[in-house]
Protein backbone atom coordinates (compact mmCIF):
# COMPACT_ATOMS: atom_id res chain seq x y z
CA UNK A 1 0.00 0.00 0.00
CA UNK A 2 1.30 3.46 -0.88
CA UNK A 3 2.08 5.93 1.85
CA UNK A 4 -0.63 8.51 2.54
CA UNK A 5 -0.21 11.83 0.75
CA UNK A 6 0.50 13.72 3.99
CA UNK A 7 3.31 11.31 4.82
CA UNK A 8 4.73 11.68 1.32
CA UNK A 9 4.74 15.48 1.64
CA UNK A 10 6.38 15.32 5.07
CA UNK A 11 9.08 12.98 3.77
CA UNK A 12 9.65 15.27 0.77
CA UNK A 13 10.02 18.31 3.07
CA UNK A 14 12.42 16.43 5.35
CA UNK A 15 14.46 15.24 2.39
CA UNK A 16 14.76 18.75 0.94
CA UNK A 17 15.70 20.18 4.34
CA UNK A 18 18.32 17.51 5.04
CA UNK A 19 19.89 17.18 1.59
CA UNK A 20 19.49 20.37 -0.44
CA UNK A 21 22.07 19.42 -3.09
CA UNK A 22 21.71 15.64 -3.32
CA UNK A 23 21.41 14.27 -6.87
CA UNK A 24 17.92 13.35 -8.02
CA UNK A 25 18.69 9.63 -8.43
CA UNK A 26 19.91 9.49 -4.84
CA UNK A 27 17.00 11.45 -3.40
CA UNK A 28 14.51 9.20 -5.19
CA UNK A 29 16.14 6.08 -3.74
CA UNK A 30 16.21 7.66 -0.27
CA UNK A 31 12.57 8.79 -0.61
CA UNK A 32 11.48 5.25 -1.53
CA UNK A 33 13.35 3.80 1.46
CA UNK A 34 11.96 6.44 3.84
CA UNK A 35 8.42 5.61 2.66
CA UNK A 36 8.91 1.85 3.10
CA UNK A 37 6.45 -0.01 5.31
CA UNK A 38 9.05 -0.71 8.01
CA UNK A 39 9.64 3.06 8.41
CA UNK A 40 6.00 4.14 8.67
CA UNK A 41 5.93 4.36 12.46
CA UNK A 42 8.93 6.72 12.54
CA UNK A 43 8.66 10.50 12.24
CA UNK A 44 9.41 11.52 8.63
CA UNK A 45 12.65 13.30 9.55
CA UNK A 46 13.99 10.19 11.31
CA UNK A 47 12.91 7.91 8.45
CA UNK A 48 14.69 10.19 5.96
CA UNK A 49 17.85 10.30 8.07
CA UNK A 50 18.02 6.51 8.48
CA UNK A 51 17.27 5.96 4.78
CA UNK A 52 19.94 8.51 3.85
CA UNK A 53 22.65 6.92 5.99
CA UNK A 54 21.83 3.45 4.68
CA UNK A 55 21.75 4.62 1.05
CA UNK A 56 25.03 6.51 1.26
CA UNK A 57 26.68 3.63 3.12
CA UNK A 58 25.72 1.10 0.45
CA UNK A 59 25.95 3.27 -2.68
CA UNK A 60 28.75 5.76 -1.94
CA UNK A 61 31.24 4.03 0.35
CA UNK A 62 33.44 0.95 0.58
CA UNK A 63 31.00 -0.70 3.02
CA UNK A 64 30.05 -3.62 0.75
CA UNK A 65 33.70 -4.17 -0.18
CA UNK A 66 34.70 -4.30 3.49
CA UNK A 67 31.95 -6.82 4.21
CA UNK A 68 33.13 -8.97 1.31
CA UNK A 69 36.66 -8.84 2.74
CA UNK A 70 35.41 -10.31 6.00
CA UNK A 71 34.84 -7.26 8.19
CA UNK A 72 31.86 -7.51 10.52
CA UNK A 73 29.05 -4.96 10.08
CA UNK A 74 30.06 -2.76 13.01
CA UNK A 75 33.70 -2.57 11.91
CA UNK A 76 32.76 -1.89 8.29
CA UNK A 77 30.35 0.83 9.41
CA UNK A 78 33.06 2.44 11.54
CA UNK A 79 35.56 2.51 8.69
CA UNK A 80 33.19 4.23 6.23
CA UNK A 81 31.97 7.06 8.49
CA UNK A 82 34.41 9.48 6.81
CA UNK A 83 33.22 8.49 3.33
CA UNK A 84 29.58 8.87 4.37
CA UNK A 85 30.21 12.31 5.87
CA UNK A 86 32.17 13.40 2.77
CA UNK A 87 29.17 12.55 0.59
CA UNK A 88 26.76 14.26 3.00
CA UNK A 89 29.00 17.34 2.98
CA UNK A 90 29.01 17.46 -0.86
CA UNK A 91 25.23 17.34 -0.73
CA UNK A 92 25.23 20.19 1.86
CA UNK A 93 23.49 17.98 4.40
CA UNK A 94 22.31 19.72 7.54
CA UNK A 95 23.46 16.77 9.62
CA UNK A 96 26.48 14.47 9.57
CA UNK A 97 26.95 10.98 10.92
CA UNK A 98 28.25 10.93 14.49
CA UNK A 99 30.56 7.97 15.18
CA UNK A 100 28.87 7.62 18.57
CA UNK A 101 25.35 7.16 17.13
CA UNK A 102 24.07 3.74 18.11
CA UNK A 103 22.93 1.44 15.34
CA UNK A 104 23.25 3.85 12.44
Coordinates of C-alpha atoms in Angstrom, one line a residue:
X1 CA 0.0 0.0 0.0
X2 CA 1.3 3.5 -0.9
X3 CA 2.1 5.9 1.8
X4 CA -0.6 8.5 2.5
X5 CA -0.2 11.8 0.8
X6 CA 0.5 13.7 4.0
X7 CA 3.3 11.3 4.8
X8 CA 4.7 11.7 1.3
X9 CA 4.7 15.5 1.6
X10 CA 6.4 15.3 5.1
X11 CA 9.1 13.0 3.8
X12 CA 9.6 15.3 0.8
X13 CA 10.0 18.3 3.1
X14 CA 12.4 16.4 5.3
X15 CA 14.5 15.2 2.4
X16 CA 14.8 18.8 0.9
X17 CA 15.7 20.2 4.3
X18 CA 18.3 17.5 5.0
X19 CA 19.9 17.2 1.6
X20 CA 19.5 20.4 -0.4
X21 CA 22.1 19.4 -3.1
X22 CA 21.7 15.6 -3.3
X23 CA 21.4 14.3 -6.9
X24 CA 17.9 13.3 -8.0
X25 CA 18.7 9.6 -8.4
X26 CA 19.9 9.5 -4.8
X27 CA 17.0 11.5 -3.4
X28 CA 14.5 9.2 -5.2
X29 CA 16.1 6.1 -3.7
X30 CA 16.2 7.7 -0.3
X31 CA 12.6 8.8 -0.6
X32 CA 11.5 5.2 -1.5
X33 CA 13.4 3.8 1.5
X34 CA 12.0 6.4 3.8
X35 CA 8.4 5.6 2.7
X36 CA 8.9 1.8 3.1
X37 CA 6.5 0.0 5.3
X38 CA 9.1 -0.7 8.0
X39 CA 9.6 3.1 8.4
X40 CA 6.0 4.1 8.7
X41 CA 5.9 4.4 12.5
X42 CA 8.9 6.7 12.5
X43 CA 8.7 10.5 12.2
X44 CA 9.4 11.5 8.6
X45 CA 12.6 13.3 9.6
X46 CA 14.0 10.2 11.3
X47 CA 12.9 7.9 8.5
X48 CA 14.7 10.2 6.0
X49 CA 17.9 10.3 8.1
X50 CA 18.0 6.5 8.5
X51 CA 17.3 6.0 4.8
X52 CA 19.9 8.5 3.9
X53 CA 22.6 6.9 6.0
X54 CA 21.8 3.4 4.7
X55 CA 21.8 4.6 1.1
X56 CA 25.0 6.5 1.3
X57 CA 26.7 3.6 3.1
X58 CA 25.7 1.1 0.5
X59 CA 26.0 3.3 -2.7
X60 CA 28.8 5.8 -1.9
X61 CA 31.2 4.0 0.3
X62 CA 33.4 0.9 0.6
X63 CA 31.0 -0.7 3.0
X64 CA 30.0 -3.6 0.7
X65 CA 33.7 -4.2 -0.2
X66 CA 34.7 -4.3 3.5
X67 CA 32.0 -6.8 4.2
X68 CA 33.1 -9.0 1.3
X69 CA 36.7 -8.8 2.7
X70 CA 35.4 -10.3 6.0
X71 CA 34.8 -7.3 8.2
X72 CA 31.9 -7.5 10.5
X73 CA 29.0 -5.0 10.1
X74 CA 30.1 -2.8 13.0
X75 CA 33.7 -2.6 11.9
X76 CA 32.8 -1.9 8.3
X77 CA 30.3 0.8 9.4
X78 CA 33.1 2.4 11.5
X79 CA 35.6 2.5 8.7
X80 CA 33.2 4.2 6.2
X81 CA 32.0 7.1 8.5
X82 CA 34.4 9.5 6.8
X83 CA 33.2 8.5 3.3
X84 CA 29.6 8.9 4.4
X85 CA 30.2 12.3 5.9
X86 CA 32.2 13.4 2.8
X87 CA 29.2 12.6 0.6
X88 CA 26.8 14.3 3.0
X89 CA 29.0 17.3 3.0
X90 CA 29.0 17.5 -0.9
X91 CA 25.2 17.3 -0.7
X92 CA 25.2 20.2 1.9
X93 CA 23.5 18.0 4.4
X94 CA 22.3 19.7 7.5
X95 CA 23.5 16.8 9.6
X96 CA 26.5 14.5 9.6
X97 CA 26.9 11.0 10.9
X98 CA 28.3 10.9 14.5
X99 CA 30.6 8.0 15.2
X100 CA 28.9 7.6 18.6
X101 CA 25.3 7.2 17.1
X102 CA 24.1 3.7 18.1
X103 CA 22.9 1.4 15.3
X104 CA 23.3 3.8 12.4

